[in-house]
PDB file of C-alpha atoms in Angstrom:
ATOM      1  CA  ALA A   1     -15.111  -5.439   4.622  1.00 60.00           C
ATOM      2  CA  ALA A   2     -12.375  -6.977   6.787  1.00 59.00           C
ATOM      3  CA  SER A   3     -11.822  -9.773   4.313  1.00 71.00           C
ATOM      4  CA  ASP A   4     -11.472  -7.122   1.525  1.00 78.00           C
ATOM      5  CA  VAL A   5      -8.825  -5.344   3.504  1.00 75.00           C
ATOM      6  CA  TYR A   6      -6.965  -8.613   4.132  1.00 72.00           C
ATOM      7  CA  LYS A   7      -7.208  -9.494   0.434  1.00 81.00           C
ATOM      8  CA  ARG A   8      -5.733  -6.109  -0.590  1.00 84.00           C
ATOM      9  CA  GLN A   9      -2.953  -6.504   1.953  1.00 83.00           C
ATOM     10  CA  GLU A  10      -2.205 -10.041   0.851  1.00 84.00           C
ATOM     11  CA  SER A  11      -2.077  -8.861  -2.803  1.00 85.00           C
ATOM     12  CA  PHE A  12       0.217  -5.926  -1.989  1.00 87.00           C
ATOM     13  CA  LEU A  13       2.586  -8.154  -0.045  1.00 89.00           C
ATOM     14  CA  SER A  14       2.640 -10.886  -2.680  1.00 87.00           C
ATOM     15  CA  TYR A  15       3.691  -8.372  -5.285  1.00 85.00           C
ATOM     16  CA  TYR A  16       6.809  -7.895  -3.151  1.00 86.00           C
ATOM     17  CA  ASP A  17       7.205 -11.682  -2.609  1.00 87.00           C
ATOM     18  CA  PHE A  18       6.116 -11.488   1.089  1.00 91.00           C
ATOM     19  CA  GLU A  19       3.344 -13.242   2.979  1.00 90.00           C
ATOM     20  CA  ILE A  20       2.038 -12.902   6.530  1.00 90.00           C
ATOM     21  CA  GLY A  21       0.998 -16.212   8.009  1.00 90.00           C
ATOM     22  CA  ILE A  22      -2.519 -16.716   9.196  1.00 89.00           C
ATOM     23  CA  ASN A  23      -1.068 -17.946  12.459  1.00 92.00           C
ATOM     24  CA  GLN A  24       0.175 -16.730  15.840  1.00 93.00           C
ATOM     25  CA  VAL A  25       3.786 -17.202  16.860  1.00 95.00           C
ATOM     26  CA  SER A  26       4.349 -18.250  20.436  1.00 94.00           C
ATOM     27  CA  ASP A  27       7.748 -18.808  22.087  1.00 95.00           C
ATOM     28  CA  SER A  28       8.194 -20.183  25.588  1.00 93.00           C
ATOM     29  CA  LYS A  29      11.807 -18.932  25.755  1.00 94.00           C
ATOM     30  CA  ILE A  30      11.036 -15.217  25.072  1.00 95.00           C
ATOM     31  CA  GLU A  31       7.464 -14.797  26.238  1.00 92.00           C
ATOM     32  CA  GLN A  32       7.002 -12.231  29.011  1.00 88.00           C
ATOM     33  CA  SER A  33       6.206 -13.961  32.274  1.00 82.00           C
ATOM     34  CA  GLY A  34       2.467 -13.766  32.893  1.00 76.00           C
ATOM     35  CA  GLU A  35       1.762 -12.155  29.524  1.00 78.00           C
ATOM     36  CA  SER A  36       0.523 -14.722  27.076  1.00 77.00           C
ATOM     37  CA  GLY A  37       1.337 -13.545  23.517  1.00 85.00           C
ATOM     38  CA  LEU A  38       3.812 -10.797  24.427  1.00 92.00           C
ATOM     39  CA  LEU A  39       7.193 -11.829  23.014  1.00 95.00           C
ATOM     40  CA  LEU A  40      10.438 -10.079  24.056  1.00 95.00           C
ATOM     41  CA  VAL A  41      12.216 -10.463  20.756  1.00 96.00           C
ATOM     42  CA  GLU A  42      16.028 -10.204  21.013  1.00 96.00           C
ATOM     43  CA  ASP A  43      17.097 -12.219  17.948  1.00 96.00           C
ATOM     44  CA  LEU A  44      17.612  -9.252  15.629  1.00 97.00           C
ATOM     45  CA  GLY A  45      19.349  -9.414  12.236  1.00 93.00           C
ATOM     46  CA  SER A  46      22.524  -7.596  11.055  1.00 93.00           C
ATOM     47  CA  HIS A  47      20.853  -4.860   8.961  1.00 95.00           C
ATOM     48  CA  PRO A  48      21.020  -1.077   9.028  1.00 95.00           C
ATOM     49  CA  ILE A  49      17.684  -0.996  10.797  1.00 96.00           C
ATOM     50  CA  THR A  50      18.597  -3.392  13.595  1.00 97.00           C
ATOM     51  CA  LYS A  51      22.334  -2.982  14.042  1.00 96.00           C
ATOM     52  CA  PRO A  52      21.985   0.068  16.250  1.00 96.00           C
ATOM     53  CA  ILE A  53      19.562  -1.799  18.560  1.00 97.00           C
ATOM     54  CA  LEU A  54      21.366  -5.150  18.785  1.00 96.00           C
ATOM     55  CA  GLY A  55      21.323  -6.230  22.416  1.00 96.00           C
ATOM     56  CA  SER A  56      17.828  -4.598  22.835  1.00 96.00           C
ATOM     57  CA  ARG A  57      14.460  -6.210  22.619  1.00 96.00           C
ATOM     58  CA  LEU A  58      11.365  -5.544  20.579  1.00 96.00           C
ATOM     59  CA  GLN A  59       8.110  -6.213  22.397  1.00 95.00           C
ATOM     60  CA  MET A  60       5.823  -7.853  19.896  1.00 95.00           C
ATOM     61  CA  VAL A  61       2.173  -8.680  20.659  1.00 92.00           C
ATOM     62  CA  LEU A  62       0.613 -11.780  19.141  1.00 91.00           C
ATOM     63  CA  PRO A  63       2.958 -11.699  16.060  1.00 95.00           C
ATOM     64  CA  ARG A  64       2.415 -13.639  12.919  1.00 94.00           C
ATOM     65  CA  SER A  65       5.180 -15.257  10.803  1.00 95.00           C
ATOM     66  CA  VAL A  66       6.593 -13.357   7.875  1.00 95.00           C
ATOM     67  CA  GLY A  67       7.240 -15.533   4.785  1.00 91.00           C
ATOM     68  CA  PHE A  68       9.318 -14.963   1.634  1.00 89.00           C
ATOM     69  CA  PRO A  69      10.967 -17.048  -1.040  1.00 79.00           C
ATOM     70  CA  GLU A  70      14.254 -18.670  -0.110  1.00 75.00           C
ATOM     71  CA  PRO A  71      17.190 -17.595  -2.294  1.00 66.00           C
ATOM     72  CA  GLU A  72      18.411 -19.993  -4.915  1.00 66.00           C
ATOM     73  CA  GLU A  73      21.460 -21.907  -3.725  1.00 68.00           C
ATOM     74  CA  GLU A  74      23.503 -21.446  -6.988  1.00 67.00           C
ATOM     75  CA  ASN A  75      22.979 -17.676  -6.893  1.00 63.00           C
ATOM     76  CA  ASP A  76      25.979 -15.599  -5.832  1.00 61.00           C
ATOM     77  CA  ASP A  77      23.894 -12.452  -5.265  1.00 64.00           C
ATOM     78  CA  PRO A  78      23.246 -11.420  -1.715  1.00 60.00           C
ATOM     79  CA  PRO A  79      19.792 -12.488  -0.477  1.00 65.00           C
ATOM     80  CA  PRO A  80      17.150 -10.011  -1.449  1.00 81.00           C
ATOM     81  CA  VAL A  81      15.428 -10.305   1.987  1.00 89.00           C
ATOM     82  CA  SER A  82      17.010  -9.571   5.332  1.00 92.00           C
ATOM     83  CA  VAL A  83      15.304 -10.927   8.402  1.00 94.00           C
ATOM     84  CA  LEU A  84      15.152  -8.144  10.993  1.00 97.00           C
ATOM     85  CA  ALA A  85      13.650 -10.167  13.883  1.00 97.00           C
ATOM     86  CA  HIS A  86      13.220 -13.901  14.568  1.00 96.00           C
ATOM     87  CA  SER A  87      11.577 -15.920  17.357  1.00 97.00           C
ATOM     88  CA  SER A  88      13.956 -18.056  19.301  1.00 97.00           C
ATOM     89  CA  ASP A  89      14.596 -21.657  18.301  1.00 96.00           C
ATOM     90  CA  SER A  90      11.614 -22.501  20.491  1.00 96.00           C
ATOM     91  CA  GLY A  91       9.159 -20.584  18.319  1.00 95.00           C
ATOM     92  CA  GLN A  92       5.917 -22.136  17.130  1.00 95.00           C
ATOM     93  CA  ALA A  93       3.574 -20.697  14.496  1.00 95.00           C
ATOM     94  CA  VAL A  94       0.118 -22.071  15.409  1.00 93.00           C
ATOM     95  CA  VAL A  95      -2.913 -22.038  13.058  1.00 91.00           C
ATOM     96  CA  GLN A  96      -6.327 -22.063  14.625  1.00 82.00           C
ATOM     97  CA  THR A  97      -8.634 -24.651  13.039  1.00 79.00           C
ATOM     98  CA  GLN A  98     -12.345 -25.126  13.366  1.00 74.00           C
ATOM     99  CA  GLY A  99     -13.253 -25.952  16.923  1.00 73.00           C
ATOM    100  CA  ASN A 100     -10.387 -23.722  18.221  1.00 74.00           C
ATOM    101  CA  GLN A 101      -7.821 -26.487  17.835  1.00 79.00           C
ATOM    102  CA  GLY A 102      -4.321 -25.180  17.357  1.00 83.00           C
ATOM    103  CA  VAL A 103      -2.128 -26.871  14.789  1.00 88.00           C
ATOM    104  CA  VAL A 104       1.619 -26.137  14.742  1.00 91.00           C
ATOM    105  CA  GLU A 105       2.437 -24.906  11.203  1.00 92.00           C
ATOM    106  CA  LYS A 106       6.191 -24.107  11.767  1.00 93.00           C
ATOM    107  CA  GLN A 107       8.700 -24.582  14.450  1.00 95.00           C
ATOM    108  CA  GLY A 108      12.075 -23.103  15.264  1.00 96.00           C
ATOM    109  CA  ARG A 109      13.434 -19.648  14.428  1.00 97.00           C
ATOM    110  CA  ILE A 110      10.486 -18.016  12.754  1.00 97.00           C
ATOM    111  CA  PRO A 111      10.932 -14.633  10.939  1.00 97.00           C
ATOM    112  CA  LEU A 112       8.751 -11.916  12.556  1.00 97.00           C
ATOM    113  CA  ALA A 113       9.988  -8.899  10.546  1.00 97.00           C
ATOM    114  CA  ALA A 114      11.980  -8.566   7.329  1.00 96.00           C
ATOM    115  CA  ALA A 115      13.295  -5.916   4.883  1.00 95.00           C
ATOM    116  CA  LYS A 116      13.859  -5.916   1.189  1.00 92.00           C
ATOM    117  CA  VAL A 117      15.084  -3.754  -1.615  1.00 90.00           C
ATOM    118  CA  HIS A 118      12.739  -4.699  -4.403  1.00 86.00           C
ATOM    119  CA  ALA A 119      13.792  -4.232  -8.070  1.00 82.00           C
ATOM    120  CA  ASN A 120      11.159  -2.610 -10.221  1.00 79.00           C
ATOM    121  CA  GLU A 121      11.592  -2.894 -13.961  1.00 83.00           C
ATOM    122  CA  GLY A 122      12.135   0.487 -15.531  1.00 85.00           C
ATOM    123  CA  GLN A 123      11.900   2.231 -12.133  1.00 82.00           C
ATOM    124  CA  PRO A 124      14.211   2.753  -9.093  1.00 80.00           C
ATOM    125  CA  PRO A 125      14.107  -0.038  -6.599  1.00 83.00           C
ATOM    126  CA  ALA A 126      11.592   0.220  -3.685  1.00 85.00           C
ATOM    127  CA  ARG A 127      12.440  -0.453  -0.033  1.00 90.00           C
ATOM    128  CA  ILE A 128       9.872  -2.360   1.982  1.00 92.00           C
ATOM    129  CA  VAL A 129       9.787  -3.553   5.606  1.00 95.00           C
ATOM    130  CA  VAL A 130       7.193  -6.137   6.735  1.00 95.00           C
ATOM    131  CA  ALA A 131       6.389  -7.064  10.291  1.00 95.00           C
ATOM    132  CA  GLY A 132       4.000  -9.772  11.424  1.00 93.00           C
ATOM    133  CA  ASP A 133       2.662  -7.480  14.200  1.00 91.00           C
ATOM    134  CA  SER A 134       1.144  -4.075  13.977  1.00 86.00           C
ATOM    135  CA  LEU A 135       0.359  -3.661  17.689  1.00 87.00           C
ATOM    136  CA  PHE A 136       4.011  -3.292  18.697  1.00 90.00           C
ATOM    137  CA  LEU A 137       4.091   0.110  16.941  1.00 88.00           C
ATOM    138  CA  GLY A 138       0.737   1.198  18.350  1.00 87.00           C
ATOM    139  CA  ASN A 139       0.140   3.727  21.134  1.00 86.00           C
ATOM    140  CA  SER A 140       0.241   1.289  24.094  1.00 84.00           C
ATOM    141  CA  ALA A 141       3.425  -0.592  22.987  1.00 88.00           C
ATOM    142  CA  PHE A 142       5.388   2.116  21.112  1.00 90.00           C
ATOM    143  CA  GLU A 143       7.520   3.113  24.185  1.00 87.00           C
ATOM    144  CA  ALA A 144       8.166  -0.528  25.166  1.00 89.00           C
ATOM    145  CA  GLY A 145      11.612  -2.087  24.687  1.00 87.00           C
ATOM    146  CA  ALA A 146      13.284  -0.978  21.433  1.00 94.00           C
ATOM    147  CA  ASN A 147      10.027  -0.509  19.512  1.00 92.00           C
ATOM    148  CA  ARG A 148      10.341   3.324  19.148  1.00 95.00           C
ATOM    149  CA  ASP A 149      13.958   2.964  17.954  1.00 96.00           C
ATOM    150  CA  PHE A 150      12.931   0.264  15.512  1.00 96.00           C
ATOM    151  CA  ALA A 151      10.256   2.472  14.083  1.00 95.00           C
ATOM    152  CA  ASN A 152      12.606   5.475  13.711  1.00 96.00           C
ATOM    153  CA  LEU A 153      15.337   3.386  12.120  1.00 96.00           C
ATOM    154  CA  THR A 154      12.817   1.791   9.702  1.00 96.00           C
ATOM    155  CA  VAL A 155      11.521   5.224   8.533  1.00 94.00           C
ATOM    156  CA  ASN A 156      15.100   6.522   8.229  1.00 94.00           C
ATOM    157  CA  TRP A 157      16.189   3.537   6.150  1.00 94.00           C
ATOM    158  CA  ILE A 158      13.293   4.010   3.759  1.00 91.00           C
ATOM    159  CA  TRP A 159      13.414   7.811   3.729  1.00 86.00           C
ATOM    160  CA  ILE A 160      17.217   8.326   3.402  1.00 79.00           C
ATOM    161  CA  TYR A 161      17.202   6.005   0.455  1.00 63.00           C
ATOM    162  CA  LYS A 162      14.389   7.959  -1.121  1.00 59.00           C
ATOM    163  CA  ILE A 163      16.149  11.285  -0.608  1.00 61.00           C
ATOM    164  CA  ASN A 164      19.462   9.978  -1.902  1.00 61.00           C
ATOM    165  CA  ARG A 165      17.699   8.532  -4.998  1.00 57.00           C
ATOM    166  CA  LYS A 166      16.362  12.010  -5.917  1.00 57.00           C
ATOM    167  CA  ARG A 167      19.807  13.631  -5.898  1.00 53.00           C
TER     168      ARG A 167
END
């Protein structure tokens, strides 16, 4: 049941060259005081989704890392993936092991959300946005920080592209 959903999600994301870590990102610099797991994310990328909210913060709850292939160094093309939100340089992605021991998997600026225009052979490209947290767009957190604006800008970025493609 739950593992089937996870496997389908993992398969979908891998088709677009993304992966969500089986971890939890913590960050002592941007964690809300007294709220373990609530990150006030202000390291936003320069992308049409995040440019209008630069200087604002997303409130992410227990986020996971977002992974994607690094661009090849010899390639002159722009990188296919834009990071929309990072942890600070104090971020840690922790994996829980048996016995509830946490092992640090990654450290430093960890991607928490990213966007991509994915080329499809014989079809128009697809736009996709991946976030390592779904709770920040849920009912209880939607109005917090710039979460609502992020959701609106994400939908507009995907939708406007779709409308313009049909013209």
